mmCIF file with all atom_site columns, C-alpha atoms in Angstrom:
data_model
loop_
_atom_site.group_PDB
_atom_site.id
_atom_site.type_symbol
_atom_site.label_atom_id
_atom_site.label_alt_id
_atom_site.label_comp_id
_atom_site.label_asym_id
_atom_site.label_entity_id
_atom_site.label_seq_id
_atom_site.pdbx_PDB_ins_code
_atom_site.Cartn_x
_atom_site.Cartn_y
_atom_site.Cartn_z
_atom_site.occupancy
_atom_site.B_iso_or_equiv
_atom_site.pdbx_formal_charge
_atom_site.auth_seq_id
_atom_site.auth_comp_id
_atom_site.auth_asym_id
_atom_site.auth_atom_id
_atom_site.pdbx_PDB_model_num
ATOM 1   C CA . MET A 1 1   ? 90.646 -115.498 167.885 1.00 0.00 ? 1   MET A CA 1
ATOM 2   C CA . LYS A 1 2   ? 90.182 -118.071 165.000 1.00 0.00 ? 2   LYS A CA 1
ATOM 3   C CA . LEU A 1 3   ? 92.179 -117.087 161.805 1.00 0.00 ? 3   LEU A CA 1
ATOM 4   C CA . PHE A 1 4   ? 90.931 -119.834 159.570 1.00 0.00 ? 4   PHE A CA 1
ATOM 5   C CA . LYS A 1 5   ? 87.436 -121.258 159.514 1.00 0.00 ? 5   LYS A CA 1
ATOM 6   C CA . SER A 1 6   ? 86.940 -124.857 159.583 1.00 0.00 ? 6   SER A CA 1
ATOM 7   C CA . GLU A 1 7   ? 85.282 -126.415 156.392 1.00 0.00 ? 7   GLU A CA 1
ATOM 8   C CA . LYS A 1 8   ? 82.929 -128.243 158.606 1.00 0.00 ? 8   LYS A CA 1
ATOM 9   C CA . SER A 1 9   ? 81.203 -124.953 160.058 1.00 0.00 ? 9   SER A CA 1
ATOM 10  C CA . GLN A 1 10  ? 80.635 -123.553 156.510 1.00 0.00 ? 10  GLN A CA 1
ATOM 11  C CA . PRO A 1 11  ? 77.027 -124.493 155.029 1.00 0.00 ? 11  PRO A CA 1
ATOM 12  C CA . SER A 1 12  ? 77.845 -126.689 152.026 1.00 0.00 ? 12  SER A CA 1
ATOM 13  C CA . LYS A 1 13  ? 77.489 -125.095 148.779 1.00 0.00 ? 13  LYS A CA 1
ATOM 14  C CA . THR A 1 14  ? 75.688 -126.525 145.721 1.00 0.00 ? 14  THR A CA 1
ATOM 15  C CA . THR A 1 15  ? 78.370 -127.102 143.046 1.00 0.00 ? 15  THR A CA 1
ATOM 16  C CA . ASN A 1 16  ? 77.704 -126.717 139.305 1.00 0.00 ? 16  ASN A CA 1
ATOM 17  C CA . ARG A 1 17  ? 78.063 -130.385 139.055 1.00 0.00 ? 17  ARG A CA 1
ATOM 18  C CA . GLN A 1 18  ? 75.557 -130.920 141.518 1.00 0.00 ? 18  GLN A CA 1
ATOM 19  C CA . ILE A 1 19  ? 73.146 -128.418 139.902 1.00 0.00 ? 19  ILE A CA 1
ATOM 20  C CA . ARG A 1 20  ? 73.299 -130.157 136.459 1.00 0.00 ? 20  ARG A CA 1
ATOM 21  C CA . LEU A 1 21  ? 72.899 -133.724 138.047 1.00 0.00 ? 21  LEU A CA 1
ATOM 22  C CA . CYS A 1 22  ? 69.856 -132.683 139.711 1.00 0.00 ? 22  CYS A CA 1
ATOM 23  C CA . GLN A 1 23  ? 68.593 -131.334 136.619 1.00 0.00 ? 23  GLN A CA 1
ATOM 24  C CA . GLU A 1 24  ? 69.688 -134.535 134.407 1.00 0.00 ? 24  GLU A CA 1
ATOM 25  C CA . VAL A 1 25  ? 67.868 -136.907 137.098 1.00 0.00 ? 25  VAL A CA 1
ATOM 26  C CA . GLN A 1 26  ? 64.771 -134.740 137.065 1.00 0.00 ? 26  GLN A CA 1
ATOM 27  C CA . ARG A 1 27  ? 64.778 -134.896 133.437 1.00 0.00 ? 27  ARG A CA 1
ATOM 28  C CA . PHE A 1 28  ? 65.801 -138.562 132.853 1.00 0.00 ? 28  PHE A CA 1
ATOM 29  C CA . VAL A 1 29  ? 62.948 -139.869 135.495 1.00 0.00 ? 29  VAL A CA 1
ATOM 30  C CA . SER A 1 30  ? 60.518 -137.568 134.102 1.00 0.00 ? 30  SER A CA 1
ATOM 31  C CA . GLU A 1 31  ? 61.135 -139.212 130.551 1.00 0.00 ? 31  GLU A CA 1
ATOM 32  C CA . LEU A 1 32  ? 60.709 -142.542 131.646 1.00 0.00 ? 32  LEU A CA 1
ATOM 33  C CA . VAL A 1 33  ? 57.286 -141.990 133.322 1.00 0.00 ? 33  VAL A CA 1
ATOM 34  C CA . THR A 1 34  ? 56.148 -140.295 129.976 1.00 0.00 ? 34  THR A CA 1
ATOM 35  C CA . ARG A 1 35  ? 57.364 -142.586 127.759 1.00 0.00 ? 35  ARG A CA 1
ATOM 36  C CA . LYS A 1 36  ? 55.688 -145.167 129.762 1.00 0.00 ? 36  LYS A CA 1
ATOM 37  C CA . ALA A 1 37  ? 58.999 -146.961 129.759 1.00 0.00 ? 37  ALA A CA 1
ATOM 38  C CA . LEU A 1 38  ? 58.455 -148.555 133.273 1.00 0.00 ? 38  LEU A CA 1
ATOM 39  C CA . PRO A 1 39  ? 56.977 -151.901 133.923 1.00 0.00 ? 39  PRO A CA 1
ATOM 40  C CA . PRO A 1 40  ? 53.609 -152.513 135.357 1.00 0.00 ? 40  PRO A CA 1
ATOM 41  C CA . VAL A 1 41  ? 53.771 -153.676 138.974 1.00 0.00 ? 41  VAL A CA 1
ATOM 42  C CA . GLU A 1 42  ? 51.142 -155.875 141.071 1.00 0.00 ? 42  GLU A CA 1
ATOM 43  C CA . ILE A 1 43  ? 50.426 -153.834 144.141 1.00 0.00 ? 43  ILE A CA 1
ATOM 44  C CA . ASP A 1 44  ? 47.449 -155.277 146.842 1.00 0.00 ? 44  ASP A CA 1
ATOM 45  C CA . GLY A 1 45  ? 46.348 -157.542 143.844 1.00 0.00 ? 45  GLY A CA 1
ATOM 46  C CA . VAL A 1 46  ? 46.124 -154.683 141.190 1.00 0.00 ? 46  VAL A CA 1
ATOM 47  C CA . MET A 1 47  ? 48.412 -154.213 138.361 1.00 0.00 ? 47  MET A CA 1
ATOM 48  C CA . VAL A 1 48  ? 49.602 -150.807 138.150 1.00 0.00 ? 48  VAL A CA 1
ATOM 49  C CA . THR A 1 49  ? 51.531 -148.587 135.816 1.00 0.00 ? 49  THR A CA 1
ATOM 50  C CA . ALA A 1 50  ? 53.046 -145.304 135.387 1.00 0.00 ? 50  ALA A CA 1
ATOM 51  C CA . ASP A 1 51  ? 50.466 -142.507 135.442 1.00 0.00 ? 51  ASP A CA 1
ATOM 52  C CA . PRO A 1 52  ? 50.777 -139.941 132.862 1.00 0.00 ? 52  PRO A CA 1
ATOM 53  C CA . LEU A 1 53  ? 49.612 -137.117 135.037 1.00 0.00 ? 53  LEU A CA 1
ATOM 54  C CA . ILE A 1 54  ? 52.707 -137.546 137.162 1.00 0.00 ? 54  ILE A CA 1
ATOM 55  C CA . THR A 1 55  ? 54.859 -134.640 136.890 1.00 0.00 ? 55  THR A CA 1
ATOM 56  C CA . ILE A 1 56  ? 58.422 -134.823 138.256 1.00 0.00 ? 56  ILE A CA 1
ATOM 57  C CA . ALA A 1 57  ? 58.865 -131.185 140.049 1.00 0.00 ? 57  ALA A CA 1
ATOM 58  C CA . ARG A 1 58  ? 62.534 -131.302 140.790 1.00 0.00 ? 58  ARG A CA 1
ATOM 59  C CA . ALA A 1 59  ? 65.336 -133.779 141.990 1.00 0.00 ? 59  ALA A CA 1
ATOM 60  C CA . ASP A 1 60  ? 67.374 -132.772 145.124 1.00 0.00 ? 60  ASP A CA 1
ATOM 61  C CA . VAL A 1 61  ? 70.934 -134.805 144.834 1.00 0.00 ? 61  VAL A CA 1
ATOM 62  C CA . SER A 1 62  ? 73.034 -134.890 147.945 1.00 0.00 ? 62  SER A CA 1
ATOM 63  C CA . PRO A 1 63  ? 76.589 -133.396 148.222 1.00 0.00 ? 63  PRO A CA 1
ATOM 64  C CA . ASP A 1 64  ? 78.142 -136.683 147.915 1.00 0.00 ? 64  ASP A CA 1
ATOM 65  C CA . MET A 1 65  ? 75.907 -137.468 144.841 1.00 0.00 ? 65  MET A CA 1
ATOM 66  C CA . LYS A 1 66  ? 74.723 -140.751 146.563 1.00 0.00 ? 66  LYS A CA 1
ATOM 67  C CA . THR A 1 67  ? 71.265 -140.046 147.159 1.00 0.00 ? 67  THR A CA 1
ATOM 68  C CA . ALA A 1 68  ? 68.902 -138.217 145.365 1.00 0.00 ? 68  ALA A CA 1
ATOM 69  C CA . LYS A 1 69  ? 65.479 -137.052 146.631 1.00 0.00 ? 69  LYS A CA 1
ATOM 70  C CA . ILE A 1 70  ? 62.521 -136.743 143.867 1.00 0.00 ? 70  ILE A CA 1
ATOM 71  C CA . TYR A 1 71  ? 59.630 -134.446 144.145 1.00 0.00 ? 71  TYR A CA 1
ATOM 72  C CA . VAL A 1 72  ? 56.712 -135.656 142.568 1.00 0.00 ? 72  VAL A CA 1
ATOM 73  C CA . ARG A 1 73  ? 53.089 -133.459 141.661 1.00 0.00 ? 73  ARG A CA 1
ATOM 74  C CA . HIS A 1 74  ? 50.051 -135.182 140.457 1.00 0.00 ? 74  HIS A CA 1
ATOM 75  C CA . PHE A 1 75  ? 47.220 -133.492 138.797 1.00 0.00 ? 75  PHE A CA 1
ATOM 76  C CA . ASP A 1 76  ? 44.535 -135.467 140.957 1.00 0.00 ? 76  ASP A CA 1
ATOM 77  C CA . ALA A 1 77  ? 45.629 -135.001 144.452 1.00 0.00 ? 77  ALA A CA 1
ATOM 78  C CA . GLU A 1 78  ? 43.897 -138.091 145.449 1.00 0.00 ? 78  GLU A CA 1
ATOM 79  C CA . ARG A 1 79  ? 45.786 -140.448 143.107 1.00 0.00 ? 79  ARG A CA 1
ATOM 80  C CA . LEU A 1 80  ? 49.558 -138.782 144.114 1.00 0.00 ? 80  LEU A CA 1
ATOM 81  C CA . PRO A 1 81  ? 49.867 -141.421 147.189 1.00 0.00 ? 81  PRO A CA 1
ATOM 82  C CA . ALA A 1 82  ? 49.151 -144.456 145.021 1.00 0.00 ? 82  ALA A CA 1
ATOM 83  C CA . SER A 1 83  ? 51.454 -142.727 142.225 1.00 0.00 ? 83  SER A CA 1
ATOM 84  C CA . LEU A 1 84  ? 54.497 -142.639 145.178 1.00 0.00 ? 84  LEU A CA 1
ATOM 85  C CA . ILE A 1 85  ? 54.066 -146.329 145.862 1.00 0.00 ? 85  ILE A CA 1
ATOM 86  C CA . TYR A 1 86  ? 54.564 -147.121 142.436 1.00 0.00 ? 86  TYR A CA 1
ATOM 87  C CA . LEU A 1 87  ? 57.524 -145.165 141.757 1.00 0.00 ? 87  LEU A CA 1
ATOM 88  C CA . GLU A 1 88  ? 58.978 -146.714 145.025 1.00 0.00 ? 88  GLU A CA 1
ATOM 89  C CA . THR A 1 89  ? 58.262 -150.271 144.107 1.00 0.00 ? 89  THR A CA 1
ATOM 90  C CA . VAL A 1 90  ? 59.827 -149.397 140.598 1.00 0.00 ? 90  VAL A CA 1
ATOM 91  C CA . LYS A 1 91  ? 62.668 -147.562 141.664 1.00 0.00 ? 91  LYS A CA 1
ATOM 92  C CA . SER A 1 92  ? 65.149 -150.108 141.167 1.00 0.00 ? 92  SER A CA 1
ATOM 93  C CA . VAL A 1 93  ? 64.262 -150.454 137.509 1.00 0.00 ? 93  VAL A CA 1
ATOM 94  C CA . ILE A 1 94  ? 64.458 -146.545 137.341 1.00 0.00 ? 94  ILE A CA 1
ATOM 95  C CA . ARG A 1 95  ? 68.363 -146.581 139.077 1.00 0.00 ? 95  ARG A CA 1
ATOM 96  C CA . HIS A 1 96  ? 69.511 -149.235 136.943 1.00 0.00 ? 96  HIS A CA 1
ATOM 97  C CA . ALA A 1 97  ? 68.549 -147.256 133.815 1.00 0.00 ? 97  ALA A CA 1
ATOM 98  C CA . MET A 1 98  ? 70.020 -144.461 135.033 1.00 0.00 ? 98  MET A CA 1
ATOM 99  C CA . ALA A 1 99  ? 73.288 -146.292 135.402 1.00 0.00 ? 99  ALA A CA 1
ATOM 100 C CA . LYS A 1 100 ? 73.060 -147.752 132.083 1.00 0.00 ? 100 LYS A CA 1
ATOM 101 C CA . GLN A 1 101 ? 72.189 -144.261 130.400 1.00 0.00 ? 101 GLN A CA 1
ATOM 102 C CA . LEU A 1 102 ? 73.675 -141.346 132.594 1.00 0.00 ? 102 LEU A CA 1
ATOM 103 C CA . ASN A 1 103 ? 77.866 -140.968 133.000 1.00 0.00 ? 103 ASN A CA 1
ATOM 104 C CA . MET A 1 104 ? 78.051 -141.147 136.744 1.00 0.00 ? 104 MET A CA 1
ATOM 105 C CA . ARG A 1 105 ? 80.872 -142.482 138.953 1.00 0.00 ? 105 ARG A CA 1
ATOM 106 C CA . PHE A 1 106 ? 77.805 -143.364 141.266 1.00 0.00 ? 106 PHE A CA 1
ATOM 107 C CA . THR A 1 107 ? 74.137 -144.015 140.723 1.00 0.00 ? 107 THR A CA 1
ATOM 108 C CA . PRO A 1 108 ? 72.210 -142.296 143.449 1.00 0.00 ? 108 PRO A CA 1
ATOM 109 C CA . GLU A 1 109 ? 69.839 -144.155 145.659 1.00 0.00 ? 109 GLU A CA 1
ATOM 110 C CA . LEU A 1 110 ? 66.501 -143.005 145.081 1.00 0.00 ? 110 LEU A CA 1
ATOM 111 C CA . SER A 1 111 ? 63.510 -141.995 147.109 1.00 0.00 ? 111 SER A CA 1
ATOM 112 C CA . PHE A 1 112 ? 60.366 -140.266 146.088 1.00 0.00 ? 112 PHE A CA 1
ATOM 113 C CA . TYR A 1 113 ? 58.270 -137.703 147.896 1.00 0.00 ? 113 TYR A CA 1
ATOM 114 C CA . GLU A 1 114 ? 55.117 -135.239 147.567 1.00 0.00 ? 114 GLU A CA 1
ATOM 115 C CA . ASP A 1 115 ? 56.218 -131.916 146.191 1.00 0.00 ? 115 ASP A CA 1
ATOM 116 C CA . ALA A 1 116 ? 54.629 -129.833 148.898 1.00 0.00 ? 116 ALA A CA 1
ATOM 117 C CA . LEU A 1 117 ? 55.650 -126.283 147.227 1.00 0.00 ? 117 LEU A CA 1
ATOM 118 C CA . VAL A 1 118 ? 52.410 -125.945 145.394 1.00 0.00 ? 118 VAL A CA 1
ATOM 119 C CA . GLU A 1 119 ? 50.240 -126.238 148.421 1.00 0.00 ? 119 GLU A CA 1
ATOM 120 C CA . LYS A 1 120 ? 53.023 -123.737 150.180 1.00 0.00 ? 120 LYS A CA 1
ATOM 121 C CA . GLU A 1 121 ? 52.484 -121.225 147.240 1.00 0.00 ? 121 GLU A CA 1
ATOM 122 C CA . ARG A 1 122 ? 48.554 -121.668 147.303 1.00 0.00 ? 122 ARG A CA 1
ATOM 123 C CA . ARG A 1 123 ? 48.716 -121.002 151.263 1.00 0.00 ? 123 ARG A CA 1
ATOM 124 C CA . MET A 1 124 ? 51.088 -118.202 150.813 1.00 0.00 ? 124 MET A CA 1
ATOM 125 C CA . ASP A 1 125 ? 48.566 -116.652 148.038 1.00 0.00 ? 125 ASP A CA 1
ATOM 126 C CA . GLU A 1 126 ? 45.564 -117.211 150.426 1.00 0.00 ? 126 GLU A CA 1
ATOM 127 C CA . LEU A 1 127 ? 47.342 -115.406 153.234 1.00 0.00 ? 127 LEU A CA 1
ATOM 128 C CA . PHE A 1 128 ? 48.464 -112.493 150.952 1.00 0.00 ? 128 PHE A CA 1
ATOM 129 C CA . SER A 1 129 ? 44.678 -112.281 149.926 1.00 0.00 ? 129 SER A CA 1
ATOM 130 C CA . LYS A 1 130 ? 43.538 -111.506 153.229 1.00 0.00 ? 130 LYS A CA 1
ATOM 131 C CA . ILE A 1 131 ? 46.209 -108.830 153.661 1.00 0.00 ? 131 ILE A CA 1
ATOM 132 C CA . ASP A 1 132 ? 44.910 -107.333 150.826 1.00 0.00 ? 132 ASP A CA 1
ATOM 133 C CA . THR A 1 133 ? 41.201 -107.096 152.154 1.00 0.00 ? 133 THR A CA 1
#
């Protein structure tokens, strides 16, 4: 019989600090994109800039606060892959600006992903509408 649970067996809880950091990273990256503070980059021989139709949906920072997954939406789904490539290309610039502006012990390593929640919500609505009929 175990009297005490080991800490490793318990699921990790999101701390208030981690939640605040997620919100701060999301806000900061969103501001950089909307203010067009990111430099233009040449991708496949074409100069690309930050697309104003990008929306930073959310940021998930790991419990050790060393990595951050940033989920991105785009009003034009066809242009999202190019925007993700652009953001991956300029992530060192974003991380450097974040290190200068935000008061953090570690600046998280950034990675960008498509936000699939919108598609999942649309699919759920579609399934629920089929049930109603």
